[in-house]
Tab-separated table of C-alpha atoms and ligand atoms in Angstrom:
chain	number	residue	atom	x	y	z
A	1	UNK	CA	89.555	68.218	-102.402
A	2	UNK	CA	92.347	70.341	-101.077
A	3	UNK	CA	95.302	68.944	-99.201
A	4	UNK	CA	97.409	71.485	-97.349
A	5	UNK	CA	99.673	73.157	-99.896
A	6	UNK	CA	102.331	75.341	-98.307
A	7	UNK	CA	101.460	78.466	-100.189
A	8	UNK	CA	97.805	78.363	-99.906
A	9	UNK	CA	95.730	80.997	-97.842
A	10	UNK	CA	92.106	81.805	-97.841
A	11	UNK	CA	91.360	85.342	-98.328
A	12	UNK	CA	87.809	86.069	-98.647
A	13	UNK	CA	85.899	89.201	-99.868
A	14	UNK	CA	83.384	90.805	-97.678
A	15	UNK	CA	80.635	89.244	-99.929
A	16	UNK	CA	81.945	85.628	-99.448
A	17	UNK	CA	82.129	86.260	-95.665
A	18	UNK	CA	78.697	87.368	-95.662
A	19	UNK	CA	77.574	84.146	-97.626
A	20	UNK	CA	79.344	81.855	-95.145
A	21	UNK	CA	77.754	83.616	-92.406
A	22	UNK	CA	74.280	83.282	-93.886
A	23	UNK	CA	74.867	79.625	-94.365
A	24	UNK	CA	75.933	79.271	-90.899
A	25	UNK	CA	73.246	81.382	-89.344
A	26	UNK	CA	70.102	80.694	-91.484
A	27	UNK	CA	70.166	76.998	-92.085
A	28	UNK	CA	68.358	75.205	-89.477
A	29	UNK	CA	68.642	72.106	-91.299
A	30	UNK	CA	69.846	69.935	-88.489
A	31	UNK	CA	67.180	70.787	-85.994
A	32	UNK	CA	66.804	68.077	-83.569
A	33	UNK	CA	70.090	66.500	-84.403
A	34	UNK	CA	72.833	66.175	-81.950
A	35	UNK	CA	76.374	66.979	-81.858
A	36	UNK	CA	79.415	65.617	-79.789
A	37	UNK	CA	82.451	67.948	-79.653
A	38	UNK	CA	85.771	66.773	-78.125
A	39	UNK	CA	88.470	69.458	-77.623
A	40	UNK	CA	92.175	68.588	-77.021
A	41	UNK	CA	94.934	70.921	-76.048
A	42	UNK	CA	95.136	74.566	-74.965
A	43	UNK	CA	92.871	77.365	-74.250
A	44	UNK	CA	93.090	78.612	-77.703
A	45	UNK	CA	91.530	75.358	-78.795
A	46	UNK	CA	88.882	75.679	-76.055
A	47	UNK	CA	87.926	78.964	-77.429
A	48	UNK	CA	87.998	77.716	-80.920
A	49	UNK	CA	85.559	75.123	-79.979
A	50	UNK	CA	83.210	77.808	-78.630
A	51	UNK	CA	83.263	79.171	-82.146
A	52	UNK	CA	82.645	75.514	-83.449
A	53	UNK	CA	79.647	75.119	-81.070
A	54	UNK	CA	78.232	78.464	-82.237
A	55	UNK	CA	78.329	77.181	-85.887
A	56	UNK	CA	76.734	73.781	-84.782
A	57	UNK	CA	74.054	75.628	-82.635
A	58	UNK	CA	73.226	77.952	-85.515
A	59	UNK	CA	72.647	74.900	-87.895
A	60	UNK	CA	70.112	73.494	-85.311
A	61	UNK	CA	72.197	70.901	-83.628
A	62	UNK	CA	72.059	70.493	-79.741
A	63	UNK	CA	74.953	69.099	-77.658
A	64	UNK	CA	75.225	65.557	-76.253
A	65	UNK	CA	78.112	64.342	-73.922
A	66	UNK	CA	77.612	61.018	-75.230
A	67	UNK	CA	79.214	60.421	-78.577
A	68	UNK	CA	77.327	57.270	-79.207
A	69	UNK	CA	74.136	59.302	-79.328
A	70	UNK	CA	75.521	61.963	-81.689
A	71	UNK	CA	74.541	62.789	-85.384
A	72	UNK	CA	77.889	64.518	-85.877
A	73	UNK	CA	81.041	64.190	-84.004
A	74	UNK	CA	83.613	66.913	-84.237
A	75	UNK	CA	87.219	66.698	-82.880
A	76	UNK	CA	89.166	69.798	-82.384
A	77	UNK	CA	92.670	68.512	-82.259
A	78	UNK	CA	95.890	69.550	-80.804
A	79	UNK	CA	99.330	68.920	-82.171
A	80	UNK	CA	101.775	70.180	-79.541
A	81	UNK	CA	102.640	66.786	-78.082
A	82	UNK	CA	102.683	63.292	-79.333
A	83	UNK	CA	100.218	62.006	-76.669
A	84	UNK	CA	97.411	64.428	-78.012
A	85	UNK	CA	97.999	63.046	-81.352
A	86	UNK	CA	97.554	59.497	-80.031
A	87	UNK	CA	94.419	60.286	-78.317
A	88	UNK	CA	92.760	61.579	-81.356
A	89	UNK	CA	93.608	58.451	-83.368
A	90	UNK	CA	92.607	56.313	-80.430
A	91	UNK	CA	89.202	57.861	-80.367
A	92	UNK	CA	88.842	57.933	-84.080
A	93	UNK	CA	89.194	53.925	-83.856
A	94	UNK	CA	86.079	53.995	-81.631
A	95	UNK	CA	84.325	56.243	-83.864
A	96	UNK	CA	85.101	53.985	-86.886
A	97	UNK	CA	83.142	51.084	-85.038
A	98	UNK	CA	80.190	53.389	-84.364
A	99	UNK	CA	79.973	54.543	-88.009
A	100	UNK	CA	79.506	50.859	-88.878
A	101	UNK	CA	76.325	50.867	-86.881
A	102	UNK	CA	75.358	54.388	-87.921
A	103	UNK	CA	76.246	55.067	-91.448
A	104	UNK	CA	74.790	58.515	-91.549
A	105	UNK	CA	76.808	59.645	-88.672
A	106	UNK	CA	79.099	62.705	-89.724
A	107	UNK	CA	82.532	62.938	-88.571
A	108	UNK	CA	84.754	66.234	-88.653
A	109	UNK	CA	88.296	66.480	-87.641
A	110	UNK	CA	89.816	69.972	-87.354
A	111	UNK	CA	92.202	72.195	-85.588
A	112	UNK	CA	95.924	71.961	-85.283
A	113	UNK	CA	96.569	68.375	-86.347
A	114	UNK	CA	95.209	68.571	-89.975
A	115	UNK	CA	97.460	71.552	-90.417
A	116	UNK	CA	100.114	69.080	-90.728
A	117	UNK	CA	100.362	67.536	-94.253
A	118	UNK	CA	101.145	64.140	-92.729
A	119	UNK	CA	98.056	64.245	-90.554
A	120	UNK	CA	95.842	65.354	-93.445
A	121	UNK	CA	97.347	62.612	-95.632
A	122	UNK	CA	96.977	59.883	-93.050
A	123	UNK	CA	93.274	61.014	-92.676
A	124	UNK	CA	92.773	60.747	-96.406
A	125	UNK	CA	94.339	57.435	-96.851
A	126	UNK	CA	93.375	55.432	-93.689
A	127	UNK	CA	90.452	57.231	-92.328
A	128	UNK	CA	87.994	57.517	-95.169
A	129	UNK	CA	85.061	57.494	-92.837
A	130	UNK	CA	86.003	61.070	-91.677
A	131	UNK	CA	83.773	63.077	-93.787
A	132	UNK	CA	85.140	66.590	-93.076
A	133	UNK	CA	88.661	67.747	-92.167
A	134	UNK	CA	89.302	71.395	-91.680
A	135	UNK	CA	92.232	73.451	-90.176
A	136	UNK	CA	92.773	76.223	-87.818
A	137	UNK	CA	92.493	78.995	-90.509
A	138	UNK	CA	89.093	78.045	-91.708
A	139	UNK	CA	87.068	77.120	-88.766
A	140	UNK	CA	84.346	79.225	-90.053
A	141	UNK	CA	84.030	76.969	-93.232
A	142	UNK	CA	82.749	74.231	-90.908
A	143	UNK	CA	79.090	75.189	-91.342
A	144	UNK	CA	79.259	75.165	-95.123
A	145	UNK	CA	81.211	71.785	-94.988
A	146	UNK	CA	78.662	70.344	-92.875
A	147	UNK	CA	75.710	71.603	-94.922
A	148	UNK	CA	77.601	70.246	-98.149
A	149	UNK	CA	78.834	66.977	-96.579
A	150	UNK	CA	78.609	64.094	-99.053
A	151	UNK	CA	79.548	60.496	-98.675
A	152	UNK	CA	83.078	61.317	-99.932
A	153	UNK	CA	85.611	62.908	-97.810
A	154	UNK	CA	85.902	66.788	-97.941
A	155	UNK	CA	89.440	67.927	-96.914
A	156	UNK	CA	89.767	71.807	-96.797
A	157	UNK	CA	92.950	73.112	-94.947
A	158	UNK	CA	94.630	76.281	-95.730
A	159	UNK	CA	98.309	76.493	-94.771
A	160	UNK	CA	98.686	80.211	-94.708
A	161	UNK	CA	96.513	82.282	-92.504
A	162	UNK	CA	93.843	84.532	-94.233
A	163	UNK	CA	91.782	87.428	-92.893
A	164	UNK	CA	90.882	87.900	-89.276
A	165	UNK	CA	87.042	87.353	-88.847
A	166	UNK	CA	85.221	89.730	-86.448
A	167	UNK	CA	81.686	89.325	-85.059
A	168	UNK	CA	82.204	85.448	-84.600
A	169	UNK	CA	79.102	83.957	-82.827
A	170	UNK	CA	80.589	82.009	-80.050
A	171	UNK	CA	78.438	79.675	-77.924
A	172	UNK	CA	80.425	80.351	-74.736
A	173	UNK	CA	81.004	77.720	-72.259
A	174	UNK	CA	80.364	80.313	-69.337
A	175	UNK	CA	78.070	83.066	-68.689
A	176	UNK	CA	80.640	84.733	-66.356
A	177	UNK	CA	83.976	84.245	-67.713
A	178	UNK	CA	84.830	84.795	-71.381
A	179	UNK	CA	87.946	84.177	-73.572
A	180	UNK	CA	88.722	87.061	-75.822
A	181	UNK	CA	91.393	86.356	-78.666
A	182	UNK	CA	93.714	89.468	-78.959
A	183	UNK	CA	95.885	87.967	-81.524
A	184	UNK	CA	96.247	84.621	-83.565
A	185	UNK	CA	99.477	82.633	-84.323
A	186	UNK	CA	103.066	83.122	-83.072
A	187	UNK	CA	106.251	84.516	-84.513
A	188	UNK	CA	108.695	83.113	-81.961
A	189	UNK	CA	109.483	79.897	-83.594
A	190	UNK	CA	110.891	78.249	-80.367
A	191	UNK	CA	112.671	75.366	-81.857
A	192	UNK	CA	110.554	72.589	-80.338
A	193	UNK	CA	107.217	74.179	-80.958
A	194	UNK	CA	104.694	73.342	-83.799
A	195	UNK	CA	102.498	76.210	-82.931
A	196	UNK	CA	103.930	78.857	-85.572
A	197	UNK	CA	103.416	76.086	-88.258
A	198	UNK	CA	99.917	74.937	-87.314
A	199	UNK	CA	98.581	78.579	-86.354
A	200	UNK	CA	100.554	80.704	-88.637
A	201	UNK	CA	102.361	84.110	-88.186
A	202	UNK	CA	101.264	86.508	-85.441
A	203	UNK	CA	98.182	88.539	-86.439
A	204	UNK	CA	96.756	90.947	-83.728
A	205	UNK	CA	93.411	92.002	-83.798
A	206	UNK	CA	92.584	95.804	-83.995
A	207	UNK	CA	92.390	97.305	-80.606
A	208	UNK	CA	88.957	98.875	-81.172
A	209	UNK	CA	87.592	95.436	-82.205
A	210	UNK	CA	88.854	93.934	-78.938
A	211	UNK	CA	87.705	96.782	-76.834
A	212	UNK	CA	84.208	96.458	-78.504
A	213	UNK	CA	84.007	92.758	-77.754
A	214	UNK	CA	85.064	93.470	-74.052
A	215	UNK	CA	82.374	96.219	-73.711
A	216	UNK	CA	79.743	93.949	-75.139
A	217	UNK	CA	80.685	91.034	-72.818
A	218	UNK	CA	80.439	93.503	-69.844
A	219	UNK	CA	77.080	94.585	-71.022
A	220	UNK	CA	76.082	90.974	-71.275
A	221	UNK	CA	76.831	90.643	-67.652
A	222	UNK	CA	80.382	88.873	-67.785
A	223	UNK	CA	82.468	89.401	-64.894
A	224	UNK	CA	85.747	88.234	-66.300
A	225	UNK	CA	87.677	88.313	-69.429
A	226	UNK	CA	90.830	86.482	-70.325
A	227	UNK	CA	92.753	87.917	-73.265
A	228	UNK	CA	94.050	85.141	-75.197
A	229	UNK	CA	97.199	84.718	-77.415
A	230	UNK	CA	100.182	82.494	-77.839
A	231	UNK	CA	102.231	85.406	-76.875
A	232	UNK	CA	100.134	88.130	-75.570
A	233	UNK	CA	102.646	90.646	-74.637
A	234	UNK	CA	104.021	90.745	-78.368
A	235	UNK	CA	100.400	92.081	-79.108
A	236	UNK	CA	100.523	94.745	-81.719
A	237	UNK	CA	103.877	94.327	-82.844
A	238	UNK	CA	102.677	93.134	-86.232
A	239	UNK	CA	100.525	96.245	-86.588
A	240	UNK	CA	101.285	99.444	-88.004
A	241	UNK	CA	100.475	101.216	-84.949
A	242	UNK	CA	102.334	102.443	-81.890
A	243	UNK	CA	100.270	100.692	-79.334
A	244	UNK	CA	101.256	97.553	-77.400
A	245	UNK	CA	99.962	94.941	-74.960
A	246	UNK	CA	100.352	97.591	-72.022
A	247	UNK	CA	98.190	99.965	-73.851
A	248	UNK	CA	95.594	97.492	-74.715
A	249	UNK	CA	95.430	96.147	-71.068
A	250	UNK	CA	95.050	99.589	-69.734
A	251	UNK	CA	92.218	100.376	-72.114
A	252	UNK	CA	90.451	96.981	-71.290
A	253	UNK	CA	90.849	97.830	-67.473
A	254	UNK	CA	89.209	101.134	-68.056
A	255	UNK	CA	86.145	99.412	-69.572
A	256	UNK	CA	85.459	98.617	-66.019
A	257	UNK	CA	84.871	94.785	-66.258
A	258	UNK	CA	85.333	93.210	-62.722
A	259	UNK	CA	88.329	90.743	-63.705
A	260	UNK	CA	90.871	90.737	-66.450
A	261	UNK	CA	93.271	88.043	-67.140
A	262	UNK	CA	95.739	87.214	-69.965
A	263	UNK	CA	97.618	84.237	-71.227
A	264	UNK	CA	100.202	83.350	-72.259
A	265	UNK	CA	103.220	85.757	-71.648
A	266	UNK	CA	106.590	85.157	-73.048
A	267	UNK	CA	109.343	86.401	-70.825
A	268	UNK	CA	111.316	88.144	-73.741
A	269	UNK	CA	108.349	90.473	-74.568
A	270	UNK	CA	107.454	91.425	-71.004
A	271	UNK	CA	107.896	95.115	-70.547
A	272	UNK	CA	108.176	97.260	-67.290
A	273	UNK	CA	105.230	99.179	-68.720
A	274	UNK	CA	103.273	95.968	-68.577
A	275	UNK	CA	104.231	95.418	-64.915
A	276	UNK	CA	103.272	98.998	-64.102
A	277	UNK	CA	99.820	98.581	-65.665
A	278	UNK	CA	99.091	95.232	-64.015
A	279	UNK	CA	100.005	96.729	-60.603
A	280	UNK	CA	98.069	99.955	-61.080
A	281	UNK	CA	94.609	98.528	-61.976
A	282	UNK	CA	92.836	96.393	-59.235
A	283	UNK	CA	90.650	94.855	-62.038
A	284	UNK	CA	93.717	93.232	-63.552
A	285	UNK	CA	94.361	89.977	-61.715
A	286	UNK	CA	97.748	89.618	-59.940
A	287	UNK	CA	98.399	86.419	-61.843
A	288	UNK	CA	100.815	85.686	-64.538
A	289	UNK	CA	101.654	82.606	-66.384
A	290	UNK	CA	105.223	82.896	-67.399
A	291	UNK	CA	106.670	79.903	-69.095
A	292	UNK	CA	110.377	79.192	-68.162
A	293	UNK	CA	110.675	75.854	-70.230
A	294	UNK	CA	114.184	75.403	-68.946
A	295	UNK	CA	116.474	76.666	-66.218
A	296	UNK	CA	119.596	76.101	-68.261
A	297	UNK	CA	120.671	78.820	-70.288
A	298	UNK	CA	122.365	76.370	-72.717
A	299	UNK	CA	119.189	74.568	-73.282
A	300	UNK	CA	117.269	77.902	-73.567
A	301	UNK	CA	119.546	79.097	-76.426
A	302	UNK	CA	118.812	75.627	-78.171
A	303	UNK	CA	115.376	76.180	-77.670
A	304	UNK	CA	115.486	79.636	-79.199
A	305	UNK	CA	113.776	81.182	-76.081
A	306	UNK	CA	115.836	84.497	-76.206
A	307	UNK	CA	116.452	84.803	-72.590
A	308	UNK	CA	119.041	83.261	-69.998
A	309	UNK	CA	118.348	81.660	-66.639
A	310	UNK	CA	119.676	84.907	-65.206
A	311	UNK	CA	117.379	87.170	-67.331
A	312	UNK	CA	114.349	85.016	-66.296
A	313	UNK	CA	115.139	85.293	-62.667
A	314	UNK	CA	115.705	89.062	-62.977
A	315	UNK	CA	112.264	89.476	-64.649
A	316	UNK	CA	110.674	87.136	-62.154
A	317	UNK	CA	111.930	89.186	-59.196
A	318	UNK	CA	110.858	92.389	-60.773
A	319	UNK	CA	107.345	91.142	-61.146
A	320	UNK	CA	107.131	89.724	-57.613
A	321	UNK	CA	108.649	93.180	-56.139
A	322	UNK	CA	106.290	95.293	-58.228
A	323	UNK	CA	102.915	93.504	-58.093
A	324	UNK	CA	101.858	92.876	-54.448
A	325	UNK	CA	100.534	89.344	-53.873
A	326	UNK	CA	101.109	88.221	-57.487
A	327	UNK	CA	101.126	84.501	-58.207
A	328	UNK	CA	103.069	83.160	-61.054
A	329	UNK	CA	102.897	79.847	-62.753
A	330	UNK	CA	104.989	78.301	-65.341
A	331	UNK	CA	105.604	75.627	-68.107
A	332	UNK	CA	108.589	73.492	-67.964
A	333	UNK	CA	109.952	70.847	-70.540
A	334	UNK	CA	112.127	68.074	-69.293
A	335	UNK	CA	114.452	66.108	-71.606
A	336	UNK	CA	114.998	68.436	-74.411
A	337	UNK	CA	117.677	66.566	-76.680
A	338	UNK	CA	120.873	66.247	-74.861
A	339	UNK	CA	119.829	67.872	-71.602
A	340	UNK	CA	122.515	66.740	-69.163
A	341	UNK	CA	121.971	66.156	-65.488
A	342	UNK	CA	123.716	69.615	-64.829
A	343	UNK	CA	121.003	71.240	-67.300
A	344	UNK	CA	118.355	69.644	-65.314
A	345	UNK	CA	119.912	70.746	-62.023
A	346	UNK	CA	119.623	74.315	-63.400
A	347	UNK	CA	115.958	73.876	-63.852
A	348	UNK	CA	115.370	72.684	-60.327
A	349	UNK	CA	117.441	75.572	-59.213
A	350	UNK	CA	115.072	77.936	-60.803
A	351	UNK	CA	112.180	76.204	-59.455
A	352	UNK	CA	113.804	76.453	-55.993
A	353	UNK	CA	114.427	79.951	-56.361
A	354	UNK	CA	111.080	81.135	-57.785
A	355	UNK	CA	108.823	78.702	-55.871
A	356	UNK	CA	106.135	78.853	-58.516
A	357	UNK	CA	102.478	78.753	-57.397
A	358	UNK	CA	101.977	75.998	-60.002
A	359	UNK	CA	103.612	74.475	-63.044
A	360	UNK	CA	102.548	72.585	-66.148
A	361	UNK	CA	105.567	69.997	-66.965
A	362	UNK	CA	106.086	68.013	-69.984
A	363	UNK	CA	108.586	65.551	-71.352
A	364	UNK	CA	109.990	66.925	-74.649
A	365	UNK	CA	108.280	65.376	-77.641
A	366	UNK	CA	109.801	65.788	-80.966
A	367	UNK	CA	107.250	67.598	-83.561
A	368	UNK	CA	107.888	66.703	-87.102
A	369	UNK	CA	108.950	69.898	-89.051
A	370	UNK	CA	110.426	71.781	-86.273
A	371	UNK	CA	114.197	72.417	-85.834
A	372	UNK	CA	114.651	70.656	-82.583
A	373	UNK	CA	113.038	67.277	-84.157
A	374	UNK	CA	116.405	67.077	-86.121
A	375	UNK	CA	118.644	67.045	-83.123
A	376	UNK	CA	119.940	63.619	-82.278
A	377	UNK	CA	119.200	62.858	-78.658
A	378	UNK	CA	121.389	60.614	-76.488
A	379	UNK	CA	119.136	60.755	-73.384
A	380	UNK	CA	116.945	57.816	-72.581
A	381	UNK	CA	113.211	57.849	-71.861
A	382	UNK	CA	113.823	56.493	-68.554
A	383	UNK	CA	115.971	59.267	-67.570
A	384	UNK	CA	113.571	61.759	-69.009
A	385	UNK	CA	110.717	60.184	-66.930
A	386	UNK	CA	112.711	60.185	-63.799
A	387	UNK	CA	113.398	63.885	-64.262
A	388	UNK	CA	109.816	64.532	-64.812
A	389	UNK	CA	108.996	62.832	-61.549
A	390	UNK	CA	111.598	64.679	-59.574
A	391	UNK	CA	110.387	67.918	-61.129
A	392	UNK	CA	106.690	67.304	-60.325
A	393	UNK	CA	107.457	66.390	-56.854
A	394	UNK	CA	109.217	69.644	-56.336
A	395	UNK	CA	106.584	71.778	-58.146
A	396	UNK	CA	103.807	70.135	-56.071
A	397	UNK	CA	105.639	70.799	-52.763
A	398	UNK	CA	105.768	74.580	-53.673
A	399	UNK	CA	102.041	74.571	-54.797
A	400	UNK	CA	101.040	73.063	-51.393
A	401	UNK	CA	103.391	75.468	-49.581
A	402	UNK	CA	101.613	78.516	-51.287
A	403	UNK	CA	98.234	77.105	-50.827
A	404	UNK	CA	99.010	76.654	-47.118
A	405	UNK	CA	99.540	80.482	-46.789
A	406	UNK	CA	95.989	81.134	-47.639
A	407	UNK	CA	94.617	78.984	-44.586
A	408	UNK	CA	92.652	81.384	-42.373
A	409	UNK	CA	92.758	84.236	-44.949
A	410	UNK	CA	89.802	85.995	-46.558
A	411	UNK	CA	89.860	85.890	-50.408
A	412	UNK	CA	87.511	86.861	-53.176
A	413	UNK	CA	86.198	84.062	-55.321
A	414	UNK	CA	84.207	84.431	-58.619
A	415	UNK	CA	81.778	81.478	-58.269
A	416	UNK	CA	81.351	79.793	-61.611
A	417	UNK	CA	79.805	76.337	-61.066
A	418	UNK	CA	78.936	73.347	-58.959
A	419	UNK	CA	81.951	71.696	-57.449
A	420	UNK	CA	82.986	68.196	-58.391
A	421	UNK	CA	83.921	67.640	-54.793
A	422	UNK	CA	80.404	67.207	-53.674
A	423	UNK	CA	76.674	68.079	-54.282
A	424	UNK	CA	76.732	70.776	-51.585
A	425	UNK	CA	79.765	72.422	-53.063
A	426	UNK	CA	80.271	75.252	-55.560
A	427	UNK	CA	83.768	76.361	-56.885
A	428	UNK	CA	85.438	79.230	-58.566
A	429	UNK	CA	88.977	81.096	-58.665
A	430	UNK	CA	90.529	83.753	-56.490
A	431	UNK	CA	92.103	86.653	-58.268
A	432	UNK	CA	95.376	84.789	-57.963
A	433	UNK	CA	93.804	81.921	-59.885
A	434	UNK	CA	93.561	79.407	-57.085
A	435	UNK	CA	90.629	76.929	-57.443
A	436	UNK	CA	88.458	77.160	-54.290
A	437	UNK	CA	85.717	74.520	-53.211
A	438	UNK	CA	83.151	76.175	-51.113
A	439	UNK	CA	80.320	74.800	-48.951
A	440	UNK	CA	77.220	76.311	-50.101
A	441	UNK	CA	75.215	77.746	-52.162
A	442	UNK	CA	74.044	77.372	-55.726
A	443	UNK	CA	72.623	80.887	-55.800
A	444	UNK	CA	76.209	82.182	-55.383
A	445	UNK	CA	77.069	81.008	-58.909
A	446	UNK	CA	77.855	84.015	-61.150
A	447	UNK	CA	78.824	86.097	-58.028
A	448	UNK	CA	82.193	87.280	-56.696
A	449	UNK	CA	81.905	86.376	-52.904
A	450	UNK	CA	84.107	86.640	-49.706
A	451	UNK	CA	85.374	83.285	-48.696
A	452	UNK	CA	87.515	82.137	-45.542
A	453	UNK	CA	90.028	79.526	-46.584
A	454	UNK	CA	89.771	76.497	-44.221
A	455	UNK	CA	92.058	73.915	-45.748
A	456	UNK	CA	94.933	73.729	-48.351
A	457	UNK	CA	95.450	70.908	-50.893
A	458	UNK	CA	98.227	70.746	-53.688
A	459	UNK	CA	95.890	71.848	-56.486
A	460	UNK	CA	93.028	73.512	-54.683
A	461	UNK	CA	91.835	75.032	-51.426
A	462	UNK	CA	88.620	74.593	-49.370
A	463	UNK	CA	86.669	77.561	-47.952
A	464	UNK	CA	83.534	78.703	-46.375
A	465	UNK	CA	81.410	81.776	-47.409
A	466	UNK	CA	81.720	84.871	-45.315
A	467	UNK	CA	78.997	87.283	-44.792
A	468	UNK	CA	79.638	90.642	-43.467
A	469	UNK	CA	76.902	92.147	-41.341
A	470	UNK	CA	76.965	95.672	-39.923
A	471	UNK	CA	77.032	95.701	-36.210
B	501	5AD	N1	107.426	68.907	-76.275
B	501	5AD	C1	107.101	69.123	-75.018
B	501	5AD	N2	106.421	70.176	-74.626
B	501	5AD	C2	105.983	71.047	-75.422
B	501	5AD	N3	105.389	72.124	-75.463
B	501	5AD	C3	105.344	72.948	-76.635
B	501	5AD	N4	105.957	72.063	-77.458
B	501	5AD	C4	106.398	70.916	-76.909
B	501	5AD	C5	106.980	69.874	-77.288
B	501	5AD	N5	107.509	69.693	-78.564
B	501	5AD	C6	104.747	72.786	-74.106
B	501	5AD	C7	105.573	74.174	-73.708
B	501	5AD	C8	104.498	75.064	-73.964
B	501	5AD	C9	103.222	74.354	-73.556
B	501	5AD	C10	102.040	75.005	-74.132
B	501	5AD	O1	103.541	73.111	-74.058
B	501	5AD	O2	105.850	74.107	-72.239
B	501	5AD	O3	104.703	76.285	-73.064
B	502	SF4	FE1	105.459	77.918	-79.301
B	502	SF4	FE2	107.305	79.632	-78.451
B	502	SF4	FE3	105.249	80.530	-79.865
B	502	SF4	FE4	104.853	79.625	-77.268
B	502	SF4	S1	106.271	81.272	-77.865
B	502	SF4	S2	103.631	79.186	-79.069
B	502	SF4	S3	106.284	77.992	-77.326
B	502	SF4	S4	106.664	79.120	-80.522
């Protein structure tokens, strides 16, 4: 049994990798059994879950959306904010009851939370009914751990990243849009953020491996890829090569896949060359998620973000001026320790100047082990909640304002699924990442269609399909 130990990495020989793959691929030991998988957190976790699903599928499991019906429950966890942590332990409480009725039920907890020693210890001491605990660096151990699962708990978490695996067998959620990891981990160490600790230092995949994956996805009929990393525009900086994210983006664009997206961009690493490449290629979508975090230069410095309010605004302007019709969304944290009313006003000022298309907003949540968690905070939760509310109202007003600009316009939508808004509706995203609910047509799923926007809401658009006929 291995608890996280701060020096431990998993470096495997090619032979070992093959053995693990063989265990994952060939054992159909669980044919007829069902898995329930719950994913918390960011897109990186969503994509990791596609790897977990691939492993479970190869073992013979099929998916159930009802956890009470499952033979194995897997939780892929997030450590970014306290509420994600609370949700996982809340759900584990329910699983504990279920396990009393179904003693053979297997329970696995993986992802970012067990990368924290305190969580791995808590699972060991207080949650012995959890059979398997794995981390972000050894997802590919999961198949083997399930095959070997015994009545006692098996904890296998590595605190240092090991080798990068290629040829992962994902069971992807969509047949049209695919996530493609271009890098793992993050070197930025923003003072509030747990990610560099849970996901390790930045490791970029080799460009040729990424291009090969994108080519394969195109050949399989995928219409969209989203290049994924905690900080995509730092891509390649850890490699002994001259290429950078702009070069990668250009090479991916030249493969000719219909739509290319990328998340997340750190303003500090955003180069003019990137802006040029995005503007030049019509298949690189004019949509950028550009986390601001705070509008106060004082708070940004305390956050270790490496840019000032003015520098962010300058970059924002440059992007807006250079990429026609670009939409920009952001992340904002309120209530960082000792954020004053004046600091918060600076954040509102940036929001008023940038009029973001959308924003994910959060109340700061101290993460054990991060530098910011050591700062004594004098601002009450009541004040923080009030600020969040004011910010949300402003952000939503601008979202609606942007969405209203679309009414009457013709847009291209990649239709991906049935809409939750009604049985006769489908939905998908514009190139600028606006969600559109469309009347009609199941046969349009998997196609890029022309849509006329008829109505704007704060978080989505309504539209109708337009068919051009030659007169
Ligand atoms: N508290 C609140 N929000 C956080 N984020 C990251 N760490 C924290 C934290 N400790 C937010 C940031 C980041 C997004 C993914 O989550 O805004 O961009
Ligand atoms: Fe966290 Fe900062 Fe890295 Fe984003 S750039 S993952 S906020 S450390």
